[in-house]
PDB file of C-alpha atoms in Angstrom:
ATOM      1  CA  UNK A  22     102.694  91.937  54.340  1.00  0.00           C
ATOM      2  CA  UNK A  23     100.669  88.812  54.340  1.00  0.00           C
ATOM      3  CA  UNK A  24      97.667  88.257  51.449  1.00  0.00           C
ATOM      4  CA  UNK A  25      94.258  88.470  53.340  1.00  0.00           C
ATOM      5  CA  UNK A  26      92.693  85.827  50.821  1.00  0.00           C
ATOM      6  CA  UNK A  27      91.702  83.911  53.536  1.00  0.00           C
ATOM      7  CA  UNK A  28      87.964  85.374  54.271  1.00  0.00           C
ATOM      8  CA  UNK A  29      87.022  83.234  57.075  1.00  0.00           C
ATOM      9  CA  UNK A  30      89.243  81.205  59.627  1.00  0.00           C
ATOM     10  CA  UNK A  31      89.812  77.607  58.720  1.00  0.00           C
ATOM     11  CA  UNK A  32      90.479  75.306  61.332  1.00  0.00           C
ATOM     12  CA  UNK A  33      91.808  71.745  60.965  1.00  0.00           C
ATOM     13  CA  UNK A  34      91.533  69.263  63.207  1.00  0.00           C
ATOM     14  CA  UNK A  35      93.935  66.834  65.517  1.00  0.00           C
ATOM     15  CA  UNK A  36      92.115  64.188  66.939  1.00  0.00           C
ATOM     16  CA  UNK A  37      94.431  62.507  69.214  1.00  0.00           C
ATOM     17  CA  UNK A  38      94.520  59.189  70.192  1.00  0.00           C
ATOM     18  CA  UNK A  39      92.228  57.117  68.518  1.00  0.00           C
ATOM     19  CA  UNK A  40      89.736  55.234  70.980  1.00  0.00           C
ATOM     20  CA  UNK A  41      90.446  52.037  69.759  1.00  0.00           C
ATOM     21  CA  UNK A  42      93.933  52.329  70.924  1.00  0.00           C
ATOM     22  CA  UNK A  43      93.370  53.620  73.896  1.00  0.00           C
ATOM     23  CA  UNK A  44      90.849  50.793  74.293  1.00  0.00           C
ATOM     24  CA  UNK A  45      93.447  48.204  73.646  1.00  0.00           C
ATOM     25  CA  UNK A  46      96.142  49.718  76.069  1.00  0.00           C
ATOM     26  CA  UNK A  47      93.978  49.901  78.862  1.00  0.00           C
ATOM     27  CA  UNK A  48      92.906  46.452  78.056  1.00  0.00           C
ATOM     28  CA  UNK A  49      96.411  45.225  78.081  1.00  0.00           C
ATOM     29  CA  UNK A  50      97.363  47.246  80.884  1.00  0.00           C
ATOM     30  CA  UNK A  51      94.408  45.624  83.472  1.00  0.00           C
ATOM     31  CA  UNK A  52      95.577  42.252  81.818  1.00  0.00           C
ATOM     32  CA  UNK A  53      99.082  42.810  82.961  1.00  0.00           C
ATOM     33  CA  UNK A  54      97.907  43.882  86.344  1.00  0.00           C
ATOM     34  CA  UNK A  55      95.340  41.009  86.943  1.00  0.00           C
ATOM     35  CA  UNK A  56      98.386  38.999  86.173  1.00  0.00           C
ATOM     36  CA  UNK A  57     100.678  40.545  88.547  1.00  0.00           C
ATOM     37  CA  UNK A  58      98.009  39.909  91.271  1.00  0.00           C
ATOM     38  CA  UNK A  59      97.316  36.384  90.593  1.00  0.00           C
ATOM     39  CA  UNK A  60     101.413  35.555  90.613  1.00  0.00           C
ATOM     40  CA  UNK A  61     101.130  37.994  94.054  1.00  0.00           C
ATOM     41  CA  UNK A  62      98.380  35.839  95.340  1.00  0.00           C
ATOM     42  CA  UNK A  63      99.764  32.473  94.404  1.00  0.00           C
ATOM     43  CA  UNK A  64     102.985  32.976  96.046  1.00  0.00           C
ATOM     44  CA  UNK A  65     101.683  34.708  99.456  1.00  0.00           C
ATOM     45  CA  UNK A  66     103.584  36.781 101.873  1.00  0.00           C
ATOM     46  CA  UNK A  67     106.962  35.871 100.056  1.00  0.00           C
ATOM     47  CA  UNK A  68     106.387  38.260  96.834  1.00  0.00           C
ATOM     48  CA  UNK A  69     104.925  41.128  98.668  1.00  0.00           C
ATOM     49  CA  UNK A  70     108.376  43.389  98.140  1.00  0.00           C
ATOM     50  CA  UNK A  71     107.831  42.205  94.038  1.00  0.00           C
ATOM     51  CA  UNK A  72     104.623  42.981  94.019  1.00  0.00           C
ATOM     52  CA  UNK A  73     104.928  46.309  95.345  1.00  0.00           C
ATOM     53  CA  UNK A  74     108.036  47.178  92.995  1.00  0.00           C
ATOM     54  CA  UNK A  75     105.593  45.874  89.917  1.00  0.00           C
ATOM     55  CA  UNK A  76     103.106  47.612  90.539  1.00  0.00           C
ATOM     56  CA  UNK A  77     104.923  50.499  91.216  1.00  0.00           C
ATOM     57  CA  UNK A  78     106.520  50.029  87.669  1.00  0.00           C
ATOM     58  CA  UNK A  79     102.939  49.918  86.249  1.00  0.00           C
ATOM     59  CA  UNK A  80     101.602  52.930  87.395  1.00  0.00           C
ATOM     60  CA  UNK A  81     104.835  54.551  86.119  1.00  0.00           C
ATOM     61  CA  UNK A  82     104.054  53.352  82.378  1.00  0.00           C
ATOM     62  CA  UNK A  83     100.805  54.479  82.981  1.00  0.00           C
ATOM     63  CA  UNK A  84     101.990  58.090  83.426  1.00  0.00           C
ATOM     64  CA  UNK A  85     104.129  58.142  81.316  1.00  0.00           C
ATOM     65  CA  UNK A  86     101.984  56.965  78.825  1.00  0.00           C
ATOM     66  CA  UNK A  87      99.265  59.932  80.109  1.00  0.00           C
ATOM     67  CA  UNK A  88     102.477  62.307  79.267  1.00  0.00           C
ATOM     68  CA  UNK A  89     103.116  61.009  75.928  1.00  0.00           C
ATOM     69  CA  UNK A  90      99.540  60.383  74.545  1.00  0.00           C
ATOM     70  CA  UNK A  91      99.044  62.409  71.721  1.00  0.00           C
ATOM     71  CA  UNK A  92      96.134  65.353  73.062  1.00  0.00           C
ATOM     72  CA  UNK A  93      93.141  66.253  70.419  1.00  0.00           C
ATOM     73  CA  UNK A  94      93.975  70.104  69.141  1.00  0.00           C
ATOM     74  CA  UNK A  95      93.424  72.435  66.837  1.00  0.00           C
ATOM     75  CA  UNK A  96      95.120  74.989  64.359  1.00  0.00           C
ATOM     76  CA  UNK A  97      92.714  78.088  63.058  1.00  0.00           C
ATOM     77  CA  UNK A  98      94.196  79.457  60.709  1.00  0.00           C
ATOM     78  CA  UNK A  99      93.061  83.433  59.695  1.00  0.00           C
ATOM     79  CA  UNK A 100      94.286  86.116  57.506  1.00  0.00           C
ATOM     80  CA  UNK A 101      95.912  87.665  60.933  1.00  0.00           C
ATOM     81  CA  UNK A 102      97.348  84.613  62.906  1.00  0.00           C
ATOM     82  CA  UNK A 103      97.966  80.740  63.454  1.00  0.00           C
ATOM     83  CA  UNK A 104      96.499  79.257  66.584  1.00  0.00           C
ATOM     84  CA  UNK A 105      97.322  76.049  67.901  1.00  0.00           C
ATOM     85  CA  UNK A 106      95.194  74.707  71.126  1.00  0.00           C
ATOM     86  CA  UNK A 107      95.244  71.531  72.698  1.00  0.00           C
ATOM     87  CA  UNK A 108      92.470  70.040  74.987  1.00  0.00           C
ATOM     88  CA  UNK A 109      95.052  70.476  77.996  1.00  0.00           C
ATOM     89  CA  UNK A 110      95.064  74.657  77.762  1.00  0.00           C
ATOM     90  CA  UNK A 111      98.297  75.239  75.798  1.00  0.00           C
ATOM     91  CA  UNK A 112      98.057  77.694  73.447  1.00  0.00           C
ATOM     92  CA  UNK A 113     100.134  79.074  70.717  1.00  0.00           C
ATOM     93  CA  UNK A 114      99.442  82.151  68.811  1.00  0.00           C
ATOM     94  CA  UNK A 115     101.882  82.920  66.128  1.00  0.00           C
ATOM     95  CA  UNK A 116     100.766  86.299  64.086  1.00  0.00           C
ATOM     96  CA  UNK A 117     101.797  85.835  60.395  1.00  0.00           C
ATOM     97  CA  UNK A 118     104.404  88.808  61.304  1.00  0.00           C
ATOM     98  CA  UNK A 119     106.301  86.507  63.425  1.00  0.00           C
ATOM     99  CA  UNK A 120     107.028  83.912  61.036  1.00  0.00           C
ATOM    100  CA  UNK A 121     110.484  83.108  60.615  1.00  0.00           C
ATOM    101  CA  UNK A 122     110.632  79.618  58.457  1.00  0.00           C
ATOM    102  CA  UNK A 123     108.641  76.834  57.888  1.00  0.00           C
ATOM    103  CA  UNK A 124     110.250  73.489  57.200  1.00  0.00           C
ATOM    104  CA  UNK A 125     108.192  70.664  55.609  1.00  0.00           C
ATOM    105  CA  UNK A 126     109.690  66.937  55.549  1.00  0.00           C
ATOM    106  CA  UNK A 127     108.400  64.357  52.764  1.00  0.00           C
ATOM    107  CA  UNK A 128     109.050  60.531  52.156  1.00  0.00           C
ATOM    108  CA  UNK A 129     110.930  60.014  48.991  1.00  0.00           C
ATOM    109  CA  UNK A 130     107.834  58.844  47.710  1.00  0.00           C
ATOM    110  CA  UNK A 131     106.339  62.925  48.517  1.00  0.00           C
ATOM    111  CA  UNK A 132     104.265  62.248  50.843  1.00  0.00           C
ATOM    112  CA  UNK A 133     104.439  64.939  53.374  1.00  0.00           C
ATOM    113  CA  UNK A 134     105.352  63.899  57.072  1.00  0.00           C
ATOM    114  CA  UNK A 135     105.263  66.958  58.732  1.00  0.00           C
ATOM    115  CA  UNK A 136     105.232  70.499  58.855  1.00  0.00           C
ATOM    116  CA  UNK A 137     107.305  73.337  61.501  1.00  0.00           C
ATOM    117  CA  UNK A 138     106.712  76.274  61.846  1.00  0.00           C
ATOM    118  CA  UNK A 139     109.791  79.079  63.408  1.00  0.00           C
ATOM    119  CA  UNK A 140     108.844  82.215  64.976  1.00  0.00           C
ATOM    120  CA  UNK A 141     111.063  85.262  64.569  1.00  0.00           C
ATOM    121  CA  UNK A 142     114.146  85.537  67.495  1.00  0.00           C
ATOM    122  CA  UNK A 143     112.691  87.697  70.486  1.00  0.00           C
ATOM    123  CA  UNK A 144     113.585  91.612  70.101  1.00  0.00           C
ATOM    124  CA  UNK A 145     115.891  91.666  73.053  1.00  0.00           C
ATOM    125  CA  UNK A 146     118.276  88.976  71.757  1.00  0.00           C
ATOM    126  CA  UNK A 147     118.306  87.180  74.907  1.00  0.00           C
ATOM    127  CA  UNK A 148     117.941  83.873  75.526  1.00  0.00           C
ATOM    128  CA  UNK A 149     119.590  80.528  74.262  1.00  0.00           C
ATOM    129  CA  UNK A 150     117.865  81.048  70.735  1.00  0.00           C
ATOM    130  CA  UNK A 151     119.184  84.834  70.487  1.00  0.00           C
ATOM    131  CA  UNK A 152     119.488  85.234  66.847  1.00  0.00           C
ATOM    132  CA  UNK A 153     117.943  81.746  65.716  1.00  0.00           C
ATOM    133  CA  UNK A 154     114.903  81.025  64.560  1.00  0.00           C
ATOM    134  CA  UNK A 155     112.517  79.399  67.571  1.00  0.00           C
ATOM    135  CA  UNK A 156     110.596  76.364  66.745  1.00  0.00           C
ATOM    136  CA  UNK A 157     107.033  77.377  67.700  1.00  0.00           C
ATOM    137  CA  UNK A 158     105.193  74.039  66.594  1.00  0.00           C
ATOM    138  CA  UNK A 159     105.778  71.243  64.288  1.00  0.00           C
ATOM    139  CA  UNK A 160     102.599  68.644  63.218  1.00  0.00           C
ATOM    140  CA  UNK A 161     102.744  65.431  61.591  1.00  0.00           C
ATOM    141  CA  UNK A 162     100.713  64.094  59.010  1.00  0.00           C
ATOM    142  CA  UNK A 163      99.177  61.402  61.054  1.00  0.00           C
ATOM    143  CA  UNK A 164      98.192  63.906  63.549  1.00  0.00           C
ATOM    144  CA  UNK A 165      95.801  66.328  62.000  1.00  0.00           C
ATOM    145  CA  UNK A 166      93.000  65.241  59.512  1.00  0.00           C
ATOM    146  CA  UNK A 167      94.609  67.436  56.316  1.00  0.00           C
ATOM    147  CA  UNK A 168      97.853  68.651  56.369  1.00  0.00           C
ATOM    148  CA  UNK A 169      98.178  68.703  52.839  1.00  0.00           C
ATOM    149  CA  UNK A 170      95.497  71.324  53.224  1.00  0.00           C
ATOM    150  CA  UNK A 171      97.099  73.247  56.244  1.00  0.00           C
ATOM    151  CA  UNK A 172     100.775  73.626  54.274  1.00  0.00           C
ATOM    152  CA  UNK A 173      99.242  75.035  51.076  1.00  0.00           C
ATOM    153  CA  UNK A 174      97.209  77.367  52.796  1.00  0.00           C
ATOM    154  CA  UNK A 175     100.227  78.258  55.159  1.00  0.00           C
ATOM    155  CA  UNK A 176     102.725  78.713  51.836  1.00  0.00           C
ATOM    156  CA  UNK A 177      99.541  80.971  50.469  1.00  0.00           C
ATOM    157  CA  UNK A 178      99.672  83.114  53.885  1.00  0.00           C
ATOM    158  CA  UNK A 179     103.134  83.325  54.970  1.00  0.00           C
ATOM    159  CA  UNK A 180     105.026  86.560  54.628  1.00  0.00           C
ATOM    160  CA  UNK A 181     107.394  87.387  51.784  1.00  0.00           C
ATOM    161  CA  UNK A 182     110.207  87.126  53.803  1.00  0.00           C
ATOM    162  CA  UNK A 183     109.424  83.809  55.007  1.00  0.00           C
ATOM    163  CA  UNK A 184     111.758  81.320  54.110  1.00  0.00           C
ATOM    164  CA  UNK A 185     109.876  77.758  53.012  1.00  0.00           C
ATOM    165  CA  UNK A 186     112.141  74.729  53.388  1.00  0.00           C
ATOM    166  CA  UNK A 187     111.532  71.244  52.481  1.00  0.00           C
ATOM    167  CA  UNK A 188     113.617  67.788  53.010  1.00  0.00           C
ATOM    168  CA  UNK A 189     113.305  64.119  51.910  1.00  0.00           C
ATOM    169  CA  UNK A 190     113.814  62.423  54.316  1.00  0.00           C
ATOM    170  CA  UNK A 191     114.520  58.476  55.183  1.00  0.00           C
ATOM    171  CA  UNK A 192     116.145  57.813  52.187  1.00  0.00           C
TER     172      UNK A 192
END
């Protein structure tokens, strides 16, 4: 059974991507535009097909940039459950009963990079995971503003039978 030391829910915090880099990308993004314009306007009617296939390209990066763009979220963490939400909608709920492993990955130096978290194989044992663990989240450190903080209250929480694994990695 999981310690209820934890008297109040604790969230921590994921900010996303910073403004200043988002400021810069969409800076360099209208620069690369502007300049695919200006070569379209300078050559006329010739570079109409190129200019359609650049920009084209462009507003391809830009999506998939909007895909891959880290979202703002956060993790409460209470003596019941772990809940992560991002700005989008997603939430995950993982109740401390459902916690499989946790895996934590460090520099050699031991400075922690991240931090997974495995939810307990569905009942039915169906599914491509039957059996395995299921990855329900993982966070890295430059993602949320203490997860230092988050991992030793986690290893505090977690269940008895929880395994806790941790790797050095990029050695």
């Amino acid at each position: 059974m999981v310690s209820s030391s934890l008297a109040e829910p604790r969230t921590f915090v994921g900010r996303g991507l910073s403004p200043m880099k988002r400021a810069v990308t969409i800076v360099a993004l209208l620069a690369i535009t502007l300049a695919v314009l200006l070569i379209a306007l300078h050559e006329g009617l010739s570079a109409v097909g190129s200019t359609i296939a650049a920009l084209l390209f462009i507003a391809g990066f830009i999506y998939y940039l909007w895909i891959i763009a880290p979202q703002p979220f956060t993790i409460t963490v209470s003596a019941e459950e772990i809940v992560k939400r991002s700005q989008r909608g997603e939430t995950v709920v993982l109740r401390w009963e459902e916690l499989a492993r946790v895996k934590e990955e460090f520099f050699p130096n031991g400075t922690r990079i991240s931090l997974a978290l495995y939810r307990r194989p569905s009942a039915d044992g169906q599914g491509e995971h039957s059996g395995q663990p299921v990855r329900a989240w993982v966070v890295y450190r430059d993602d949320v503003d203490d997860l230092d903080g988050l991992a030793a209250l986690i290893q505090q929480l977690k269940p008895a039978d929880c395994r806790w694994e941790s790797a050095t990695v990029h050695e």
